[in-house]
XYZ file of C-alpha atoms in Angstrom:
559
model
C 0.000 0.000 0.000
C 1.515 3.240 -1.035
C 1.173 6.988 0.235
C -1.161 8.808 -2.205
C -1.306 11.512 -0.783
C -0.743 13.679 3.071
C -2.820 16.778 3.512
C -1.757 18.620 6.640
C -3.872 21.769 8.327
C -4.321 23.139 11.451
C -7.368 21.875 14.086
C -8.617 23.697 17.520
C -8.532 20.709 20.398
C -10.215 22.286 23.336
C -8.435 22.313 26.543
C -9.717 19.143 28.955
C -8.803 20.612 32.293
C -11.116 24.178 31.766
C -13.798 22.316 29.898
C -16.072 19.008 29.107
C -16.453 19.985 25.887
C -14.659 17.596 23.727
C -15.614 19.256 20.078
C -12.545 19.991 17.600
C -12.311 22.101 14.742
C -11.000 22.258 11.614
C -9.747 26.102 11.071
C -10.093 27.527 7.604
C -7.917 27.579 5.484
C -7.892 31.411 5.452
C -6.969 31.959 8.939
C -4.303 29.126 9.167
C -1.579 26.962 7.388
C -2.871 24.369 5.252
C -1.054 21.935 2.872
C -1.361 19.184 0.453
C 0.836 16.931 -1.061
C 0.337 14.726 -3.756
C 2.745 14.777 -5.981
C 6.196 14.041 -4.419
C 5.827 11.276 -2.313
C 7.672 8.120 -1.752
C 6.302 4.902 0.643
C 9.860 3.441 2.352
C 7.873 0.831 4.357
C 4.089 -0.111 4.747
C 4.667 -2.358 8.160
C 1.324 -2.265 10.121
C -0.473 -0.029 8.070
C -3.607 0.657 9.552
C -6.512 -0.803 7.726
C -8.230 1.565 5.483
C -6.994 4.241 3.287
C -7.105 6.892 5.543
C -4.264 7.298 8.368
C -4.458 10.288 10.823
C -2.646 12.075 13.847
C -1.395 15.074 15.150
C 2.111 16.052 13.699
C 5.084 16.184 16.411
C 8.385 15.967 16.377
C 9.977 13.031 18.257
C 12.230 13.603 21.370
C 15.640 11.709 21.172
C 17.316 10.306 24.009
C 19.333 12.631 26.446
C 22.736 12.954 25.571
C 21.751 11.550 21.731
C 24.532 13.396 19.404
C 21.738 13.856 17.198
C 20.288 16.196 19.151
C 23.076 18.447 18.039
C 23.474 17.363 15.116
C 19.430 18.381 14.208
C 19.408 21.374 15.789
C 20.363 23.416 12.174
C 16.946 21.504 10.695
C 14.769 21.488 14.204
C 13.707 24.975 15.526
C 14.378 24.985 19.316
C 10.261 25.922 19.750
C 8.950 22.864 17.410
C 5.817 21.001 18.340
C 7.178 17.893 20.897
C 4.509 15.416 22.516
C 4.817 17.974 25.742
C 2.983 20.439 23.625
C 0.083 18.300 22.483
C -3.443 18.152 24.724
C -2.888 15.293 27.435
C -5.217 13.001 26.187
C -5.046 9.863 24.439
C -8.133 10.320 21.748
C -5.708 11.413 18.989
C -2.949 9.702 17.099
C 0.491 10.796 16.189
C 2.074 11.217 13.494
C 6.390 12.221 13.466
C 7.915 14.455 11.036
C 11.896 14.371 11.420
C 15.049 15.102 9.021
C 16.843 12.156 7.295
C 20.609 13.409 8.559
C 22.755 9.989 9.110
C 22.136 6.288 9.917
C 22.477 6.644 13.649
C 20.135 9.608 13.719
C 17.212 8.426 11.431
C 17.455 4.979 14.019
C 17.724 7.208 16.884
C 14.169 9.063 15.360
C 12.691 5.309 14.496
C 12.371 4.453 18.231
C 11.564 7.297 19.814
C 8.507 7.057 17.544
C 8.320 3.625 18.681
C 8.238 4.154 22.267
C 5.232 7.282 21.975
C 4.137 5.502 19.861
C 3.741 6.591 16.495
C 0.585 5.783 13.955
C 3.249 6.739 11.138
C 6.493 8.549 10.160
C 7.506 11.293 7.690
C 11.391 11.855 6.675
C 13.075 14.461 4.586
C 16.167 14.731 3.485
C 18.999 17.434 4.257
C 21.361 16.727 1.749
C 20.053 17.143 -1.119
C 21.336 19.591 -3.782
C 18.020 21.332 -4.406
C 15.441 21.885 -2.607
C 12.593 20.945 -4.583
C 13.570 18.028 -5.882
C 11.700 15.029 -5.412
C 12.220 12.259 -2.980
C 14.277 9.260 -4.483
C 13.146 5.970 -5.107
C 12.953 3.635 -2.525
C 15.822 1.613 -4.138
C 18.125 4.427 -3.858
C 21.144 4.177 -1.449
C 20.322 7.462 0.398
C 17.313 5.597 1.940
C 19.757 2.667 3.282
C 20.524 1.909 6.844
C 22.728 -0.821 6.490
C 20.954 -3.316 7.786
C 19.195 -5.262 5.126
C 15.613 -3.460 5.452
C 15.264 -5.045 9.245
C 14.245 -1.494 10.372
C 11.132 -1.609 8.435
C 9.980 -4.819 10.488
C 11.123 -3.401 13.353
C 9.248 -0.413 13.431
C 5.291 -1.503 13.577
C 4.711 1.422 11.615
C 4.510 3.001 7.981
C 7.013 5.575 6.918
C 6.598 7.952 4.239
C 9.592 10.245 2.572
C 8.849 14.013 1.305
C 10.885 16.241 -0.487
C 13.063 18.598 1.471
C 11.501 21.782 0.704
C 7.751 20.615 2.110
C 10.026 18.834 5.210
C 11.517 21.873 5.806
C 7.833 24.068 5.430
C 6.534 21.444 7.461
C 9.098 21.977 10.612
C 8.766 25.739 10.039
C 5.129 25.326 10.318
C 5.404 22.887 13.541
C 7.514 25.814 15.423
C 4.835 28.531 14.594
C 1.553 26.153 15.572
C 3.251 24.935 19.123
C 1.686 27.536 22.160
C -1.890 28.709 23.327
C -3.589 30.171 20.889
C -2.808 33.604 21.089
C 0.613 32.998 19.778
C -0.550 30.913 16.655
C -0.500 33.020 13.420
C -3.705 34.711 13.238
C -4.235 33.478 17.131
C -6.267 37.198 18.043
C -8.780 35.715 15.075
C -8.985 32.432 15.943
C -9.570 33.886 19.661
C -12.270 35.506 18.164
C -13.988 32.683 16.636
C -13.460 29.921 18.752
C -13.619 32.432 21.455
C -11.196 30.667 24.396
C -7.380 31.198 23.861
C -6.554 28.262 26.151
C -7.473 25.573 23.865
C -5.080 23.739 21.468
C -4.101 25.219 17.851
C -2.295 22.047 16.320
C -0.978 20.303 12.666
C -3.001 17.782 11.962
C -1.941 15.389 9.253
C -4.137 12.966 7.002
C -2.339 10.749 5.424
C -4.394 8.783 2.338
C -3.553 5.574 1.358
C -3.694 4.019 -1.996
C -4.377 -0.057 -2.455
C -1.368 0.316 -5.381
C -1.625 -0.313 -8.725
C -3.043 -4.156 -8.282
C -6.289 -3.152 -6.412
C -6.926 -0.979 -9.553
C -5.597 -3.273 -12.222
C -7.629 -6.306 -10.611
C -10.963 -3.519 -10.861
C -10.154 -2.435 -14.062
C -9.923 -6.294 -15.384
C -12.789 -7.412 -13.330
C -14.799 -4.555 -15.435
C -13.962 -6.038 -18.217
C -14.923 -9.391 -17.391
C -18.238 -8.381 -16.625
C -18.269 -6.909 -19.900
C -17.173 -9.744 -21.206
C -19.893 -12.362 -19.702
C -22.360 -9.705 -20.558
C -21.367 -9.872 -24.224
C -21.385 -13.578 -24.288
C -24.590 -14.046 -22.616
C -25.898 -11.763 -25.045
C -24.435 -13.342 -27.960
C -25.829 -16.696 -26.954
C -29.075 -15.469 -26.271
C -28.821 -14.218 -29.641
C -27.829 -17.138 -31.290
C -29.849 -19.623 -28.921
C -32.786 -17.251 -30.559
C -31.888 -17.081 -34.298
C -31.075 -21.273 -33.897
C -34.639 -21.684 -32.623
C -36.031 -19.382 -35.159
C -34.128 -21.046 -37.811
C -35.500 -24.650 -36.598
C -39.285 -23.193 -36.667
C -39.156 -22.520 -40.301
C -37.523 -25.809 -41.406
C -40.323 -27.383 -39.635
C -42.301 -25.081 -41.362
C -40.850 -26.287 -44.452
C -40.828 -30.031 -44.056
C -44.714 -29.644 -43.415
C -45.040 -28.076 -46.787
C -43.320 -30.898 -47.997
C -40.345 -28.647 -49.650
C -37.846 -30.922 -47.614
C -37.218 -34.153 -47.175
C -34.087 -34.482 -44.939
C -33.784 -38.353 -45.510
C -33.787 -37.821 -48.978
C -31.217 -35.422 -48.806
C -29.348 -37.231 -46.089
C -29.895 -35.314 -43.154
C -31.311 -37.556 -41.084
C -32.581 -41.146 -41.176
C -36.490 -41.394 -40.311
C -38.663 -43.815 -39.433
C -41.935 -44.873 -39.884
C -44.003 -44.663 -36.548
C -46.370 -48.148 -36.322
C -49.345 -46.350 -36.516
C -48.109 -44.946 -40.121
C -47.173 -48.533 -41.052
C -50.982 -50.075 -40.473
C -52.064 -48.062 -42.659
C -50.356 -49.430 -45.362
C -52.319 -52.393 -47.194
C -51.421 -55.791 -46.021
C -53.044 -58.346 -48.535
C -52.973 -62.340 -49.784
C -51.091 -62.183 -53.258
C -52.596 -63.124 -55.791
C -51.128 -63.969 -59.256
C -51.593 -62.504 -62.696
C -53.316 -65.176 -64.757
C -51.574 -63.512 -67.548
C -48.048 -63.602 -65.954
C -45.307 -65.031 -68.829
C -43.857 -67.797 -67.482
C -40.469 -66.376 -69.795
C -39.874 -63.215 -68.022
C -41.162 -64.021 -64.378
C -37.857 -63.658 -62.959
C -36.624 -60.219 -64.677
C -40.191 -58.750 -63.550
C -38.732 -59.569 -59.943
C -36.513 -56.397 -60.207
C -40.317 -54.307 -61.172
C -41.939 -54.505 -64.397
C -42.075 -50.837 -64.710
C -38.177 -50.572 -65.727
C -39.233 -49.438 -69.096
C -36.980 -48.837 -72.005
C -33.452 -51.470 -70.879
C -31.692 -53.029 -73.178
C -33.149 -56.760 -74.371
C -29.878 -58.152 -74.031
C -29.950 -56.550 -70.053
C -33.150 -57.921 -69.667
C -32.302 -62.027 -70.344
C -28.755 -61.321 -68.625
C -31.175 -60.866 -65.750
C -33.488 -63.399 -66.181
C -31.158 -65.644 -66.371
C -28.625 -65.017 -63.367
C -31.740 -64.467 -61.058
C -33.326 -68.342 -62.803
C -30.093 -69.713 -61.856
C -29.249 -67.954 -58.185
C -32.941 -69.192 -57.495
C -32.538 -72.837 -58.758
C -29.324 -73.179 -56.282
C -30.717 -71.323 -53.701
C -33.467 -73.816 -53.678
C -31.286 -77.060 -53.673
C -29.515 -75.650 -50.574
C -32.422 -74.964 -48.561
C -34.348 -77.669 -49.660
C -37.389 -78.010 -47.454
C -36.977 -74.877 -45.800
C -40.580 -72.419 -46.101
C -39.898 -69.409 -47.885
C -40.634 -66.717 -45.819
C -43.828 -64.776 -46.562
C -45.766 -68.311 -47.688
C -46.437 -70.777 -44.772
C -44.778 -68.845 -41.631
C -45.095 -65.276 -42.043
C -44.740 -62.254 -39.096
C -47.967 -60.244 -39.404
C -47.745 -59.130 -36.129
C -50.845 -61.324 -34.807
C -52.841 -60.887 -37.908
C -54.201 -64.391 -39.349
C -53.788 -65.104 -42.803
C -57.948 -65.857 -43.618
C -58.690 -62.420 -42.138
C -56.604 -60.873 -45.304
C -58.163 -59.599 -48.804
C -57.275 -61.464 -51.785
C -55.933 -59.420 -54.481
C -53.817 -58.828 -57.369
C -50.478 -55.796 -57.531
C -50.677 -52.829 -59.169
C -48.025 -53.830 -61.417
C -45.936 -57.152 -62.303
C -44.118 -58.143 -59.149
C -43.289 -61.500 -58.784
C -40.727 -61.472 -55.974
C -39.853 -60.191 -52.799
C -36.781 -57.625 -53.728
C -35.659 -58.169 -50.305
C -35.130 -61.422 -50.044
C -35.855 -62.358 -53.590
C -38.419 -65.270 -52.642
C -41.195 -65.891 -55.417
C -44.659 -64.857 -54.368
C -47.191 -67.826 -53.864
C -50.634 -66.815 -54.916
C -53.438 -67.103 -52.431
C -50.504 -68.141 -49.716
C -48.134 -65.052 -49.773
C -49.314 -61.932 -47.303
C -47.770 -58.760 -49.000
C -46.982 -55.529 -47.333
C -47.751 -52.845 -50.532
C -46.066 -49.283 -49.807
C -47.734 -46.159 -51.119
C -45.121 -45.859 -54.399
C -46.396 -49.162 -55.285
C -43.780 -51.904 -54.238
C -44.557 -54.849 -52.399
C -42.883 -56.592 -50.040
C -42.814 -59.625 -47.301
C -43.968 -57.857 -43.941
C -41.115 -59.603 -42.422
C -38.825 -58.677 -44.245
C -39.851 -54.655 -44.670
C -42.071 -54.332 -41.481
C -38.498 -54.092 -39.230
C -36.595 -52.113 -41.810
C -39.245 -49.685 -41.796
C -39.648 -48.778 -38.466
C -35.900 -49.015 -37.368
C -33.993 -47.905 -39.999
C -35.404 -46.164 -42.950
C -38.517 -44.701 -44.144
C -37.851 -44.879 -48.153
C -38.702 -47.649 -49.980
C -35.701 -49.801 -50.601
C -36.438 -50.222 -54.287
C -37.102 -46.571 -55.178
C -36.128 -44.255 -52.522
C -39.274 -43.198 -52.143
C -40.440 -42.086 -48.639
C -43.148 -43.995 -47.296
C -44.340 -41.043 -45.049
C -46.950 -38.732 -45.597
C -46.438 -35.496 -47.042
C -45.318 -32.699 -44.750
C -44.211 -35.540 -41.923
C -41.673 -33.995 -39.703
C -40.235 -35.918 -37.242
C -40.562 -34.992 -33.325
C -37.162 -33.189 -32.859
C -35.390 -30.966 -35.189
C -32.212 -29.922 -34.032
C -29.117 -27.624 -35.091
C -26.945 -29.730 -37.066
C -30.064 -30.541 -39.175
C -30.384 -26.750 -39.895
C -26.871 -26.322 -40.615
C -26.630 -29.486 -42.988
C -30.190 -28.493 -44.933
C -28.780 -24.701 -45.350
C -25.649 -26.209 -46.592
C -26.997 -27.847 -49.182
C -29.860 -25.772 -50.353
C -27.226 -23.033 -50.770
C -25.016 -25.315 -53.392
C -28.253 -26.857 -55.105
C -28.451 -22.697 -55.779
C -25.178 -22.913 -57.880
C -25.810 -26.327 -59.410
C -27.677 -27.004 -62.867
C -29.588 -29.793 -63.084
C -31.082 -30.696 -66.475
C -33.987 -32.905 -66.625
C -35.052 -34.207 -70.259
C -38.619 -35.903 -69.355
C -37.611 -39.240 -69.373
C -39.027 -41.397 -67.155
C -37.418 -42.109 -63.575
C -37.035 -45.318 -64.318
C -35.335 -45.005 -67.643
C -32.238 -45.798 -67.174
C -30.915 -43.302 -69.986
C -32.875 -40.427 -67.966
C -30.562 -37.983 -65.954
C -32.378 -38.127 -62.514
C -32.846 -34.785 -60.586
C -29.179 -35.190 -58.367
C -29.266 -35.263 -55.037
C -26.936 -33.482 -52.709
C -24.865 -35.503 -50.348
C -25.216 -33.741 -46.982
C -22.076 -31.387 -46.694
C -20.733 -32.148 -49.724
C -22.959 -30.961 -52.645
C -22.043 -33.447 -55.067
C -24.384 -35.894 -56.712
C -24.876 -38.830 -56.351
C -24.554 -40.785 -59.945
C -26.705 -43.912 -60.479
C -25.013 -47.001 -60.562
C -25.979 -50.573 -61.309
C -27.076 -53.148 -59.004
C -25.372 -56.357 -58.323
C -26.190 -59.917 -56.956
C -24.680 -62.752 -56.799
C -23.859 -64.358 -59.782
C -24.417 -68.402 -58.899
C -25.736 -69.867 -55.611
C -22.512 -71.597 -55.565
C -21.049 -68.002 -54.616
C -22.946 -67.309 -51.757
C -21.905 -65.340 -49.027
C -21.233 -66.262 -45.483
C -21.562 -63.546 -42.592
C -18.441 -61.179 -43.285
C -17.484 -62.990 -46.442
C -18.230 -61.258 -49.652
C -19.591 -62.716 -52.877
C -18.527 -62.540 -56.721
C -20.175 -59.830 -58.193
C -22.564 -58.977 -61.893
C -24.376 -55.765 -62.736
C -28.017 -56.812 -63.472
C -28.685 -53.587 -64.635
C -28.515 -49.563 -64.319
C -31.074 -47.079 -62.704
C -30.912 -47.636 -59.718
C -28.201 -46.647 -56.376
C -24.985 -47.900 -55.955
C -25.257 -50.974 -53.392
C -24.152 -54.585 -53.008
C -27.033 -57.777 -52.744
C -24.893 -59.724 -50.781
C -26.925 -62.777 -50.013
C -26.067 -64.482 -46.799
C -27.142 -67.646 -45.770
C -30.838 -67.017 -44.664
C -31.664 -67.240 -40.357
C -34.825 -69.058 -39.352
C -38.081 -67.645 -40.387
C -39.724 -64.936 -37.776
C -36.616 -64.964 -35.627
C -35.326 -61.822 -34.791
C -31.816 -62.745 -36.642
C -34.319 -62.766 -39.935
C -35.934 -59.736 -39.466
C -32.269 -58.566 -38.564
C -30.778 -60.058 -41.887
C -33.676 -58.404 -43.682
C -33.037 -54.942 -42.538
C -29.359 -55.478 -43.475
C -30.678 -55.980 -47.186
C -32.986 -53.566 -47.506
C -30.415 -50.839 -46.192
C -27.955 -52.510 -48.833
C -30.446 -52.136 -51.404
C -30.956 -48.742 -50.395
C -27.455 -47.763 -50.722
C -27.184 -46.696 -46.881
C -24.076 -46.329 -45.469
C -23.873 -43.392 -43.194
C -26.369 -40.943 -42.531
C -25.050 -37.270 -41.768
C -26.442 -37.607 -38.162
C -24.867 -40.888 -37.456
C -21.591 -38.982 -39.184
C -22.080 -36.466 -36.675
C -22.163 -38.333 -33.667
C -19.219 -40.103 -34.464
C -17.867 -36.796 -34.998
C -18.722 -35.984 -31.974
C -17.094 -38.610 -29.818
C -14.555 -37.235 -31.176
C -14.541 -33.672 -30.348
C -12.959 -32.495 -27.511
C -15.098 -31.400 -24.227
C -13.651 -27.950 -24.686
C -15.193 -27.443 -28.306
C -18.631 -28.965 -26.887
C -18.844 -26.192 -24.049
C -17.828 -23.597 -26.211
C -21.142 -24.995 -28.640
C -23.005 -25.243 -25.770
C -22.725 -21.470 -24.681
C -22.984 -20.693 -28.494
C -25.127 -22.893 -30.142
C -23.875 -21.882 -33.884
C -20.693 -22.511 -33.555
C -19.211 -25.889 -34.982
């Protein structure tokens, strides 16, 4: 704690033995001596301090010890007449404070405990040696301030001391020889007389000496400004953004009811179909097309409605689905096909089903590429028009995708959104409606099942780039049939449709749970599902560190 400033004036004390009256008085300024000093000051030692920033006394000189050579040796800076503790009022309400020349070692010790034994609240020094007057005090570090002792004065002395320049030391003194008898022989004492109106009572320095915390209190108030500044500003800005993030969320709901996104479609995020959405969809006993050629049975499998492939395609087809069915029927020879004799329609007996023909040629399950049985096979038909073995879609549908695995088609209603939209859905669907803005897509009419037409492209999520069509392949022979986590030879049966890979495994048990599992795994392959952009971001996630998830936390756009 450092001296910031000492303002010294004189007070009336009344005199306790002629009166009870224990008021002081501050004099004015225009009938007395009055000082302040701010600017050259120096704090030598801060030792018990006194708490506060406000340290106050009456100003004395010390009185050295009889026979003290400094007595002599201070006489040239100490008027005979200056203010001792003999000439203060004898009572104990008021604190000292000592004013004494810095002549010599021996003397400024001899001056430290005389303060000691009064004792002192604080000290005040002054040089004599210096060359001019009004020069400022030195620093503390300079050697005219050393007593040769390593600093062990400054804990010996349970008080602060305080260094002025020579010329106010000297004022000071001067002042301390004029203020030190009754009142009548105080400058302007006949005045004072007047005012205060007994001549008995005390005219006396009185010093205040302010304290400043330093330059840390300050720095630690300035920086704790700015810090609330600071956590203003940032719970501002997240408030902000926590706002526009919630706004933004509102309209892409908004827009997924109007049916303008789909955020499967565009990879976003992988929905699926709630069970009361999938009763709704028609659940039938097939039954066959009496005008069904028995030819091209097997290349209707893969949908009648592929209009406009090549003939040659077309028997390449027929013939590698003929043959993977042939061997796939020697090696599970007397094994039900699933969807004829024991079929998982969730409780639902086969005689309370309608009997009735597809919309279009479909003579297999695309799934799991089982031949319908007519009036024994119960059919699950999707709203695009594809049928399918309710075991073998039922589980796909409501745990891992709501398109349908031959056309990509969503299942849902129009304007489904699902319960929860969050940030990185916003983020991903503003990503990519921003580059569908710069990208061209030409459309000549065809139709989406040509294989010749150039499909509308669609975006993947955070990358923009389309996704081409590529042709689907199956096995090529039962013979080359895939165990779990082996992989099979491969042939392209023919274009149009998503890049996947009909790996057929060896088939579980009928309504098992491995079946319906085995099932889901095809339709996603047939689907072309690898990764959504949600299941890419929790793995991104897991990976970020915890000091990049606070940091979205407090601002929700940031990524």
């Amino acid at each position: 704690m450092s001296v910031d400033s000492i303002n010294v004036y004189v007070r009336i004390i009344p005199n306790a033995d002629i009166t009870n009256d224990t008021t002081d008085y501050r004099v004015d300024s225009a009938y007395s001596f009055a000082l302040d000093i701010t600017d050259d000051l120096q704090t030598l030692s801060t030792n018990s301090a006194p708490p506060g920033d406000l340290n106050q006394g009456l100003l004395y000189v010390p009185d050295l010890l009889y026979g003290d050579p400094c007595i002599n040796a201070s006489r040239p800076y100490i008027p005979a007449n200056v203010t001792r503790q003999a000439n203060l009022p004898p009572t104990n309400d008021y604190a000292l404070i000592a004013l004494a020349p810095w002549i010599s070692r021996n003397c400024t010790l001899g001056y430290l405990a005389a303060a000691r034994r009064d004792p002192a609240r604080a000290f005040i020094f002054y040089l004599t040696n210096r060359d001019s007057d009004d020069e400022d005090p030195p620093p503390i570090s300079d050697p005219a301030w050393s007593l040769q002792d390593g600093g062990s004065w400054k804990s010996a002395n349970k008080y602060p001391v305080y260094a002025i320049s020579s010329h106010r030391g000297g004022m000071l003194m001067h002042q301390l020889s004029a203020y030190s008898g009754n009142m009548t022989n105080v400058p302007y004492g006949h005045e004072l007389t007047e005012i205060y109106q007994d001549s008995r009572d005390y005219a006396r320095l009185y010093t205040e000496i302010r304290i400043s915390s330093g330059t840390f209190p300050g720095l630690w108030a300035f920086l704790l400004i700015v810090l609330g500044v600071l956590i203003v500003v940032i719970i501002g800005v997240s408030l902000l953004m926590r706002w526009i993030q919630h706004r933004r969320r509102q309209v892409l709901r908004q827009r997924i009811a109007s049916g303008e996104v789909d955020l499967e479609a565009l990879g976003i995020k992988r929905i699926t179909v709630p069970q009361e959405h999938l009763n709704n969809f028609p659940l039938f006993i097939y039954i066959a097309d009496p005008n069904r050629p028995e030819s091209s049975a097997s290349s209707h499998s893969m949908g009648e409605h592929r209009k406009g492939q090549p003939q040659q395609d077309n028997r390449k087809s027929s013939e590698n689905v003929e043959a993977l069915r042939s061997e796939k029927d020697e090696k599970s020879h007397g094994l039900p096909s699933v969807g004829q004799d024991h079929q998982d329609l969730g409780g639902i007996q086969l005689h309370d089903l309608q009997h009735r023909e597809l919309s279009f040629a479909q003579y297999t399950c695309p799934i799991c590429l089982d031949e319908f049985v007519s009036h024994k096979t119960a059919l699950r038909e999707l709203p695009c028009g594809h049928a399918f073995h309710p075991g073998c879609v039922d589980s796909f549908l409501t745990d891992s995708s709501s398109l349908c695995p031959m056309c990509k088609k969503s299942v849902l209603p129009r304007g489904y959104c699902p319960p929860k939209i969050t940030n990185v859905m916003v983020r991903r669907e503003r990503i990519i409606r921003r580059m569908r803005e710069r990208v061209v897509v030409e459309d000549d009419g065809a139709h989406p099942f040509n294989p010749t037409h150039r499909r509308p492209s669609i975006l993947r999520a955070g990358l923009g780039w389309p996704i081409s069509p590529q042709p689907v392949r199956i096995a090529r022979t039962a013979s080359t049939i895939a165990r779990p986590g082996q992989r099979s030879e491969e042939e392209p049966v023919g274009a149009g449709m998503s890049t996947v890979s009909v790996l057929i495994s060896s088939v579980p048990e009928e309504n098992s749970e491995a079946r319906r599992a085995w099932a889901r795994r095809r339709a996603n392959a047939m689907l072309g599902i690898s990764r959504t952009v949600e299941e890419e971001e929790q793995e991104a996630a897991a990976r970020t560190p915890a000091w990049r998830k606070v940091l979205a936390a407090v601002f929700p756009g940031f990524h």
